[in-house]
Each structure stands twice: as C-alpha cells, then as structure tokens.
Amino acid sequence: MPPAALVRLRVPACGQPAHPSPVTWQHGRVTAATHSPLFPQAPDSADAVLEGLDPEQREVATALHGPVCVLAGAGTGKTRAITHRIAYGVRAGILQSSSVLAVTFTNRAAGEMRGRLRQLGAGGVQARTFHSAALRQLQYFWPKAVGGSMPRLVDRKIQLVADAAAACRIRLDRGELRDVTGEIEWSKVTQTVPADYPLAAAKAGREAPRDPAEIAQLYSAYEDLKRNRGVIDFEDVLLLTVAILQDRHDVADQVRSQYQHFVVDEYQDVSPLQQRLLELWLGDRDNLCVVGDASQTIYSFTGATPDHLLDFRTRHPGATVVKLVRDYRSTPQVVHLANGLLAQARGRAADHRLELVSQRAPGPEPFYAEYADEPAEAEGAARRIRDLMDAGVRASEIAILFRTNSQSETYEQALADAGVPYQLRGAERFFDRPEVRKAGIALRGAARFGGNDSLLDGAVDLPSQVRAVLSGEGWTTEPPAGSGAVRERWESLAALVNLAQDFAAARPGATLGDLVGELDERAGAQHAPTVEGVTLASLHSAKGLEWDVVFLVGVAEGMMPITYAKTDEQIEEERRLLYVGVTRAREHLHVSWALSRSPGGRPSRRPSRFLDGLRPGSAAAGAGRAAAGGSGGVERGFTSRPGAAPRRRQRTPARCRVCGRTLTDAGEMKLMRCEDCPSDMDEGLYERLREWRAVQAQRSGQPAFCVFTDKTLMAIAEAAPDDEGELARIPGVGMRKLTRYGADVLAICAGQDAGEEEGAN
C-alpha cells in the first residue's frame, strides 16, 4: 500500500461537491447544479440554475439590476457565480442573451465562460476578451466611422520596435528589445503619449530599461513606422475603438442599443484604457457587474490597477457588494498558509483583503524543503512527483510553478531523467496543434463514412471507434519512451481518447458524429481536454488554474521577491504573486528553495521573507493585520431597502459645476469640473494639505498618493469642508480615510494645525 499522505484525493471542480449530497446548499457545501461534471445537461428551468449555489453565490446570481461588485477570493467559485447569474437572468426572461457582453482577460477564460454558459442553456451570450470585443466593433464600424479598409493588425510588435530602433540608430540587445516593447505597451494602455513618457514613468516608479528620453524617442519612431506601413497593434485596437465611440455618438448609441448588460471578470486587472472603453460602452447606464480580488493583482507592470475595483463603491454609491470567501478549492492547511501570507501584507490592496474559509476536509500540512543548489531542488521535486504518480496521482493534476521562465529548463531535464511526462504552460493551444487538427479530420471522415471504413471493423462502441481511428494517426496503447515532440504528440491523441471515454460514459448511445460535434464546440470555446503531463508554468501564467498538487520552487530571496522589486508596492505585488501560487493547490503543497544556484556554489541564499513566521522554525516578521471586511456577505447599496426586490436605478451623469459638460474622466469627476474650467481653489490651503500629506506618507512608509491623490487634495481645497459630512461627500474620501485623516484635514481647512495625536496614526 502507498503511504497515506500520497494517496490521491479526487477533488471536483471549484463549487462542486466532494461527495454526493442533496441538490440544495447546506452545511457549508456546494452541490452540483448539473447531472454530470464532464458533460452536464442544461438545467430545465431558471430556478434549477440556482440549485447548488451557496448563499453568497445565490446573491450574485439574483442581483440582476444596477451596479454589482463581487469581491471573490481565490477558489470561491466566482466563475460559477457569474455564469449562473447570466444564465439565470436569460432563463428567467430578465436578460436577453444577445444584449449581454461578458469580458475577461484571456482567451482561455473567455472560452471557459462560453462553455459554462452553453451548459447552462445560455449559449447566445457574448463572452470575450476586451481586445476581442473591441476588434469586432472596430472591424464593423471602421468603414462607417473612418472609411476604407481597416489597417492590418500586427501579431507581434517586437520587429517593429527593432526597426524603430534601427531608424533612431539605437542598438538594443534581445532583452532590451523585449523591455522597451513592454514600456511602449504600458504607455499605450495608460494613455501616455511619447512626449509624456519620461515624466509618467518617473511618477509611476517604473525602472526604465534605457534612458527615458531614448524610450520616448523609440516610442515616437515606432508610432511613425506603424502609420507609414499602414498597420496597427493590439493596443491600437482599444485606442481606436475608444476614439470612435467618443467622437461618433451615432456609433456609441448603436453599440449601447446592442449591449444592455455588462459583466467584467478579473476587474482588478483592468487598465485605464480598458476602464475608459467600459465607460463608453456603458454610457449613463449602470447595469454593470464586476468581479475581482485586489489580493490577486499581479499585472501592474502591464498597466493593470486594482483602483477601479477598490473605488467601485465610491463611483457607484448604490452598488450591491457581495463577498465570496468560502474556499471550495483548497484544504484548510493550504488556506491557512494563504491567509497567513496576506496577514503580513501592507498597502491599499491589503486593507481590502478577504480572509478565506476552507470548505474542504483537512489535508496534509504544506511541505517545506531546503536544497544545496537548484539542480538538487529540481531532482528532489522530480522524485516526489514520481512517488505521487506511483501512489495514483495523475500527472495532469500536478504542477511546478516558478517565478521566471528561465527556471523551467532545470525542471524539464529533471522530469525527463525521472521518466515523468510534462507540458509547458503557454505553449501552442490544444486545438491548434497539427496532430489535433489531423485527428479531427480523421474522426470527421470516419463519422461520415464509418460504414465503409475497415478501421472500424470490430469496434463495437464509441471509445473503441476513436481508438481505432487515432491508431492510424500515431496513438498506441502504451506511450513512447522518453520525452520530446513524439511524446507530446502522443499525449495530445491520448487526451482525445480519454475524452471519448468520458463522453461515452456521460451519454450512453452517443455516436462518433456526436463526439465530433462536441469537439467542434470545444474548439470554438477553446475548452481543451486534459493532457496527461506535469504542468510547468510561471506563477503569472498559472493565474486562474488549479491542481491537486503544486510545487512552488525557488522561493528564496532574490527570486521571491525578485531582485528588481525595490519599492514597497513592488514587494507587495511579489507577495501577492506567491499568494496566487499557494492558492493554486487543492490538497498537496510543496514549497522549496536552494541555498546556491549551482553545485559547489557559496550557500548565500535564504528562504523568502514572505515565509517568515509561516514555515516551521522561522520567526514572525511582524504582527498580523486584521482583515478589513474580510468575512463574506452582502452589502446593499444606499438605495436598497431590506427585503425589497432589486430594482433598476438610473444614475445621473456627473456634470461640470462650471460649464455643465458631462464628465467622464475620473480625475475631473473628483473635482466636479473640467480640467480646463476656472478653479476657485484656495492655493494656500492646497499647499498646506500637500505638506501635511508628505509627513503622513513618510510616517506610514507609503507613497504620498496612498494618503490622498493630488486630485482629491485639489477637490478638498476647492470645497474647504467645514464638517465630516461635507468632507465625506468629496470623491476619494472614503470611510477609512475619513476615520483616519478626517480630523486633521478639517483642522487644516479651518486654518488650524493638525493634531499631533491624530496625525501620528
């Protein structure tokens, strides 16, 4: 018998039951709303869509009008909640499927959402990435709004950047070329023009890979080169769509008449440009549901910011806020480590952290291991994986996660030496693989002419038919020895064989033609079957995924946090990245680090500071922090009444108090006037507030804007509030800041000195 700790516990997908249970939510468990976990039948009614949801998920699903903000912790079933919300609205006749637009950030996530909606009987809903939705609109409206054919879209901009560098007589090595390309992308999503790049980069605390003036020159040359060649890049898709919607009210009205209801997943990753596009889609309506978790903000280097999520209640005072904290993915031991990581966090995102509560049965404690060097660490992981597989754990339920892609090669070699199959996350999409395309053609032909195909002689059921057809494409009952391209092709075909077996078990009597139809639908949704192999992935690319067993490797100072993370904000993002890695594990979590890079090297490394006080034998880095609103639940908007049904609320657009123009820019909305309109600000008061803010920032060890932004200080100096009520009505002054800084600010506005006791908080 294998050791008990290594026996695999079958864990269903997030939000599904660990054991058979009644069809209603009870006892802290979530039950399945469908008949089969692999090929579920659509619920037979709107009410059936709600079956199996926990109380908070049900609140999300039934809050169909007005602004809704879902704060969803890792593993709490957010995708389940929002897809059931859309499906319930459609099935109940409250929403028209063609009027709903759901947007997220990756093709995989959008495909998963489409697949789930199809299973719930809401297949007509548009679920797309921001870029995909914008590109469709741009292609449709370009002839009308601009005229002629739309410029060609370039897949990769790095060659254009190289050509721009050559035109500027600037030499860039491969790393600099990649980094400069990243700076151009960041500039565009933050709506920064070339001339403003140096100042914007300095203000954002970015470490430019070259002199900022040089990057501005390269950025300008890159834009000129695109125009001369008549091409656009992916960021231009968003920029041009925004420009058309801003300038052509007839186009904006047409888009708004098409889409009446919006859902945005991973809202903590929205960039300023994406937020602007969303605002233009919405117009003056408020039928918007956003979903996110500030503690999973790990893409700020691309321009993403959690501010839109954290400020949602300020922008939409009547919003319903639902917090999902029941973790159905991970054991209490894994959740305890995840909560411990965030308990030591600092900053605005940490103030809004969610404390997860595991709904799983207890499992093994996280395993910590220290190795002499990186090759030894990789060999140790490979040995443990081999043991797990021998004990019955499938390779596809195991992942090795690392901070940088450069760490992958060592683990690829160690797994190959141990005879463990693996797959690289981020490689070619499953349905785009040549062997999968050829297999699809072969299966389609067999379904059409199966009666005359000698390969199918003796094949009595669907799985045997698929095995017979794919044997002609290279599938064998035993995998080929070793790794490499031959093994990867076999794994792809084996995934199709396994899918056929599951499909036949879920739908007895299904034909080869039925399976081909299922494959077509999955290809359209990018819903790939499982490939048997240990997943190797960076922590960034692992976002949104989960496995029974996760190996977090290289968790040492210099790698986690990464060496170039200098500021407090950068360090905190590294902590959140490790949190994302921890919460990928359902049951087994292995955390390891190496004392040196190479065999025989000086053992100068130490475990990551993030593990202090959490791993056995380590001292705590500091006292934990209390979670701000960490428990789950529902917060109604100010206009809601207890027991009242949700009702639509028309939000009055913000208008400039000077000229009356409708305001859409977040900064202008804080000031309640256009940037260019005359200001009645008390300059002396503004300077006193800035001086006070600088002292507060220094005392708290945070950037000045974390106290109050410049725009908020300007709004305070213009309003010169006399009491807490007036101060609270100024955008950017929430209850937390009112409690912490209100007395000081009101004293300064009254011409007095800020209280020493209050100012020290």
PDB file of N, CA, C and O in Angstrom, residues 366-406:
ATOM      1  N   PRO A 366       1.437  21.844   4.480  1.00  0.00           N
ATOM      2  CA  PRO A 366       2.398  22.174   3.416  1.00  0.00           C
ATOM      3  C   PRO A 366       3.777  21.616   3.760  1.00  0.00           C
ATOM      4  O   PRO A 366       4.190  21.604   4.930  1.00  0.00           O
ATOM      5  N   PHE A 367       4.465  21.154   2.738  1.00  0.00           N
ATOM      6  CA  PHE A 367       5.785  20.537   2.917  1.00  0.00           C
ATOM      7  C   PHE A 367       6.852  21.553   2.509  1.00  0.00           C
ATOM      8  O   PHE A 367       6.769  22.152   1.431  1.00  0.00           O
ATOM      9  N   TYR A 368       7.843  21.769   3.373  1.00  0.00           N
ATOM     10  CA  TYR A 368       8.918  22.726   3.097  1.00  0.00           C
ATOM     11  C   TYR A 368      10.227  21.964   2.955  1.00  0.00           C
ATOM     12  O   TYR A 368      10.512  21.050   3.735  1.00  0.00           O
ATOM     13  N   ALA A 369      11.025  22.348   1.952  1.00  0.00           N
ATOM     14  CA  ALA A 369      12.291  21.651   1.724  1.00  0.00           C
ATOM     15  C   ALA A 369      13.371  22.640   1.311  1.00  0.00           C
ATOM     16  O   ALA A 369      13.126  23.561   0.527  1.00  0.00           O
ATOM     17  N   GLU A 370      14.556  22.436   1.854  1.00  0.00           N
ATOM     18  CA  GLU A 370      15.726  23.258   1.524  1.00  0.00           C
ATOM     19  C   GLU A 370      16.765  22.375   0.843  1.00  0.00           C
ATOM     20  O   GLU A 370      17.000  21.239   1.276  1.00  0.00           O
ATOM     21  N   TYR A 371      17.353  22.882  -0.242  1.00  0.00           N
ATOM     22  CA  TYR A 371      18.331  22.103  -1.011  1.00  0.00           C
ATOM     23  C   TYR A 371      19.639  22.891  -1.147  1.00  0.00           C
ATOM     24  O   TYR A 371      19.647  24.119  -1.009  1.00  0.00           O
ATOM     25  N   ALA A 372      20.703  22.162  -1.431  1.00  0.00           N
ATOM     26  CA  ALA A 372      22.019  22.799  -1.549  1.00  0.00           C
ATOM     27  C   ALA A 372      22.104  23.686  -2.783  1.00  0.00           C
ATOM     28  O   ALA A 372      22.737  24.741  -2.756  1.00  0.00           O
ATOM     29  N   ASP A 373      21.466  23.257  -3.898  1.00  0.00           N
ATOM     30  CA  ASP A 373      21.553  24.022  -5.144  1.00  0.00           C
ATOM     31  C   ASP A 373      20.314  23.761  -5.988  1.00  0.00           C
ATOM     32  O   ASP A 373      19.497  22.891  -5.664  1.00  0.00           O
ATOM     33  N   GLU A 374      20.171  24.512  -7.072  1.00  0.00           N
ATOM     34  CA  GLU A 374      18.965  24.422  -7.901  1.00  0.00           C
ATOM     35  C   GLU A 374      18.802  23.059  -8.581  1.00  0.00           C
ATOM     36  O   GLU A 374      17.683  22.527  -8.611  1.00  0.00           O
ATOM     37  N   PRO A 375      19.856  22.451  -9.157  1.00  0.00           N
ATOM     38  CA  PRO A 375      19.665  21.102  -9.727  1.00  0.00           C
ATOM     39  C   PRO A 375      19.191  20.086  -8.688  1.00  0.00           C
ATOM     40  O   PRO A 375      18.346  19.239  -8.987  1.00  0.00           O
ATOM     41  N   ALA A 376      19.714  20.194  -7.454  1.00  0.00           N
ATOM     42  CA  ALA A 376      19.267  19.275  -6.401  1.00  0.00           C
ATOM     43  C   ALA A 376      17.797  19.529  -6.060  1.00  0.00           C
ATOM     44  O   ALA A 376      17.029  18.583  -5.801  1.00  0.00           O
ATOM     45  N   GLU A 377      17.394  20.792  -6.084  1.00  0.00           N
ATOM     46  CA  GLU A 377      15.991  21.131  -5.826  1.00  0.00           C
ATOM     47  C   GLU A 377      15.087  20.531  -6.909  1.00  0.00           C
ATOM     48  O   GLU A 377      14.021  19.975  -6.606  1.00  0.00           O
ATOM     49  N   ALA A 378      15.514  20.629  -8.162  1.00  0.00           N
ATOM     50  CA  ALA A 378      14.727  20.076  -9.263  1.00  0.00           C
ATOM     51  C   ALA A 378      14.647  18.558  -9.173  1.00  0.00           C
ATOM     52  O   ALA A 378      13.579  17.960  -9.394  1.00  0.00           O
ATOM     53  N   GLU A 379      15.762  17.902  -8.843  1.00  0.00           N
ATOM     54  CA  GLU A 379      15.764  16.447  -8.708  1.00  0.00           C
ATOM     55  C   GLU A 379      14.872  16.012  -7.547  1.00  0.00           C
ATOM     56  O   GLU A 379      14.164  14.995  -7.632  1.00  0.00           O
ATOM     57  N   GLY A 380      14.885  16.795  -6.461  1.00  0.00           N
ATOM     58  CA  GLY A 380      14.030  16.477  -5.323  1.00  0.00           C
ATOM     59  C   GLY A 380      12.553  16.566  -5.693  1.00  0.00           C
ATOM     60  O   GLY A 380      11.753  15.706  -5.309  1.00  0.00           O
ATOM     61  N   ALA A 381      12.193  17.584  -6.452  1.00  0.00           N
ATOM     62  CA  ALA A 381      10.800  17.717  -6.891  1.00  0.00           C
ATOM     63  C   ALA A 381      10.412  16.564  -7.799  1.00  0.00           C
ATOM     64  O   ALA A 381       9.315  15.995  -7.675  1.00  0.00           O
ATOM     65  N   ALA A 382      11.305  16.197  -8.717  1.00  0.00           N
ATOM     66  CA  ALA A 382      11.007  15.104  -9.649  1.00  0.00           C
ATOM     67  C   ALA A 382      10.815  13.782  -8.902  1.00  0.00           C
ATOM     68  O   ALA A 382       9.928  12.986  -9.243  1.00  0.00           O
ATOM     69  N   ARG A 383      11.637  13.546  -7.860  1.00  0.00           N
ATOM     70  CA  ARG A 383      11.497  12.302  -7.083  1.00  0.00           C
ATOM     71  C   ARG A 383      10.150  12.256  -6.380  1.00  0.00           C
ATOM     72  O   ARG A 383       9.459  11.235  -6.391  1.00  0.00           O
ATOM     73  N   ARG A 384       9.758  13.365  -5.760  1.00  0.00           N
ATOM     74  CA  ARG A 384       8.485  13.391  -5.038  1.00  0.00           C
ATOM     75  C   ARG A 384       7.315  13.226  -6.009  1.00  0.00           C
ATOM     76  O   ARG A 384       6.308  12.598  -5.694  1.00  0.00           O
ATOM     77  N   ILE A 385       7.442  13.817  -7.197  1.00  0.00           N
ATOM     78  CA  ILE A 385       6.385  13.673  -8.206  1.00  0.00           C
ATOM     79  C   ILE A 385       6.276  12.220  -8.653  1.00  0.00           C
ATOM     80  O   ILE A 385       5.169  11.676  -8.820  1.00  0.00           O
ATOM     81  N   ARG A 386       7.421  11.574  -8.840  1.00  0.00           N
ATOM     82  CA  ARG A 386       7.405  10.159  -9.224  1.00  0.00           C
ATOM     83  C   ARG A 386       6.700   9.328  -8.161  1.00  0.00           C
ATOM     84  O   ARG A 386       5.898   8.433  -8.474  1.00  0.00           O
ATOM     85  N   ASP A 387       6.959   9.629  -6.870  1.00  0.00           N
ATOM     86  CA  ASP A 387       6.308   8.910  -5.774  1.00  0.00           C
ATOM     87  C   ASP A 387       4.800   9.143  -5.793  1.00  0.00           C
ATOM     88  O   ASP A 387       4.003   8.218  -5.577  1.00  0.00           O
ATOM     89  N   LEU A 388       4.399  10.396  -6.019  1.00  0.00           N
ATOM     90  CA  LEU A 388       2.976  10.716  -6.070  1.00  0.00           C
ATOM     91  C   LEU A 388       2.282   9.969  -7.209  1.00  0.00           C
ATOM     92  O   LEU A 388       1.190   9.419  -7.045  1.00  0.00           O
ATOM     93  N   MET A 389       2.917   9.936  -8.368  1.00  0.00           N
ATOM     94  CA  MET A 389       2.331   9.233  -9.508  1.00  0.00           C
ATOM     95  C   MET A 389       2.243   7.736  -9.235  1.00  0.00           C
ATOM     96  O   MET A 389       1.256   7.085  -9.598  1.00  0.00           O
ATOM     97  N   ASP A 390       3.257   7.181  -8.592  1.00  0.00           N
ATOM     98  CA  ASP A 390       3.224   5.756  -8.249  1.00  0.00           C
ATOM     99  C   ASP A 390       2.103   5.454  -7.261  1.00  0.00           C
ATOM    100  O   ASP A 390       1.579   4.335  -7.216  1.00  0.00           O
ATOM    101  N   ALA A 391       1.728   6.486  -6.463  1.00  0.00           N
ATOM    102  CA  ALA A 391       0.646   6.309  -5.489  1.00  0.00           C
ATOM    103  C   ALA A 391      -0.721   6.559  -6.103  1.00  0.00           C
ATOM    104  O   ALA A 391      -1.736   6.464  -5.405  1.00  0.00           O
ATOM    105  N   GLY A 392      -0.770   6.895  -7.404  1.00  0.00           N
ATOM    106  CA  GLY A 392      -2.058   7.038  -8.073  1.00  0.00           C
ATOM    107  C   GLY A 392      -2.451   8.437  -8.490  1.00  0.00           C
ATOM    108  O   GLY A 392      -3.534   8.634  -9.050  1.00  0.00           O
ATOM    109  N   VAL A 393      -1.619   9.436  -8.211  1.00  0.00           N
ATOM    110  CA  VAL A 393      -1.944  10.799  -8.632  1.00  0.00           C
ATOM    111  C   VAL A 393      -1.630  10.953 -10.120  1.00  0.00           C
ATOM    112  O   VAL A 393      -0.539  10.602 -10.567  1.00  0.00           O
ATOM    113  N   ARG A 394      -2.576  11.483 -10.882  1.00  0.00           N
ATOM    114  CA  ARG A 394      -2.359  11.681 -12.319  1.00  0.00           C
ATOM    115  C   ARG A 394      -1.381  12.835 -12.545  1.00  0.00           C
ATOM    116  O   ARG A 394      -1.400  13.847 -11.832  1.00  0.00           O
ATOM    117  N   ALA A 395      -0.543  12.697 -13.558  1.00  0.00           N
ATOM    118  CA  ALA A 395       0.442  13.738 -13.853  1.00  0.00           C
ATOM    119  C   ALA A 395      -0.228  15.069 -14.167  1.00  0.00           C
ATOM    120  O   ALA A 395       0.301  16.138 -13.834  1.00  0.00           O
ATOM    121  N   SER A 396      -1.406  15.020 -14.771  1.00  0.00           N
ATOM    122  CA  SER A 396      -2.107  16.249 -15.138  1.00  0.00           C
ATOM    123  C   SER A 396      -2.626  17.011 -13.929  1.00  0.00           C
ATOM    124  O   SER A 396      -3.040  18.161 -14.050  1.00  0.00           O
ATOM    125  N   GLU A 397      -2.599  16.373 -12.744  1.00  0.00           N
ATOM    126  CA  GLU A 397      -3.054  17.035 -11.521  1.00  0.00           C
ATOM    127  C   GLU A 397      -1.883  17.556 -10.696  1.00  0.00           C
ATOM    128  O   GLU A 397      -2.035  17.869  -9.514  1.00  0.00           O
ATOM    129  N   ILE A 398      -0.712  17.673 -11.326  1.00  0.00           N
ATOM    130  CA  ILE A 398       0.497  18.147 -10.635  1.00  0.00           C
ATOM    131  C   ILE A 398       1.073  19.322 -11.414  1.00  0.00           C
ATOM    132  O   ILE A 398       1.098  19.307 -12.653  1.00  0.00           O
ATOM    133  N   ALA A 399       1.550  20.331 -10.703  1.00  0.00           N
ATOM    134  CA  ALA A 399       2.167  21.480 -11.360  1.00  0.00           C
ATOM    135  C   ALA A 399       3.424  21.902 -10.611  1.00  0.00           C
ATOM    136  O   ALA A 399       3.503  21.788  -9.383  1.00  0.00           O
ATOM    137  N   ILE A 400       4.403  22.369 -11.372  1.00  0.00           N
ATOM    138  CA  ILE A 400       5.597  23.014 -10.811  1.00  0.00           C
ATOM    139  C   ILE A 400       5.528  24.477 -11.236  1.00  0.00           C
ATOM    140  O   ILE A 400       5.493  24.788 -12.435  1.00  0.00           O
ATOM    141  N   LEU A 401       5.504  25.374 -10.256  1.00  0.00           N
ATOM    142  CA  LEU A 401       5.363  26.801 -10.536  1.00  0.00           C
ATOM    143  C   LEU A 401       6.624  27.538 -10.098  1.00  0.00           C
ATOM    144  O   LEU A 401       7.132  27.321  -8.999  1.00  0.00           O
ATOM    145  N   PHE A 402       7.105  28.427 -10.967  1.00  0.00           N
ATOM    146  CA  PHE A 402       8.333  29.167 -10.687  1.00  0.00           C
ATOM    147  C   PHE A 402       8.143  30.637 -11.023  1.00  0.00           C
ATOM    148  O   PHE A 402       7.185  31.022 -11.690  1.00  0.00           O
ATOM    149  N   ARG A 403       9.074  31.467 -10.557  1.00  0.00           N
ATOM    150  CA  ARG A 403       8.941  32.919 -10.713  1.00  0.00           C
ATOM    151  C   ARG A 403       9.261  33.381 -12.125  1.00  0.00           C
ATOM    152  O   ARG A 403       8.587  34.267 -12.661  1.00  0.00           O
ATOM    153  N   THR A 404      10.301  32.811 -12.756  1.00  0.00           N
ATOM    154  CA  THR A 404      10.700  33.243 -14.096  1.00  0.00           C
ATOM    155  C   THR A 404      10.790  32.037 -15.030  1.00  0.00           C
ATOM    156  O   THR A 404      11.109  30.921 -14.596  1.00  0.00           O
ATOM    157  N   ASN A 405      10.527  32.273 -16.300  1.00  0.00           N
ATOM    158  CA  ASN A 405      10.568  31.181 -17.286  1.00  0.00           C
ATOM    159  C   ASN A 405      11.951  30.563 -17.415  1.00  0.00           C
ATOM    160  O   ASN A 405      12.085  29.414 -17.842  1.00  0.00           O
ATOM    161  N   SER A 406      13.009  31.323 -17.064  1.00  0.00           N
ATOM    162  CA  SER A 406      14.370  30.793 -17.182  1.00  0.00           C
ATOM    163  C   SER A 406      14.602  29.616 -16.238  1.00  0.00           C
ATOM    164  O   SER A 406      15.544  28.841 -16.428  1.00  0.00           O
TER     165      SER A 406
END
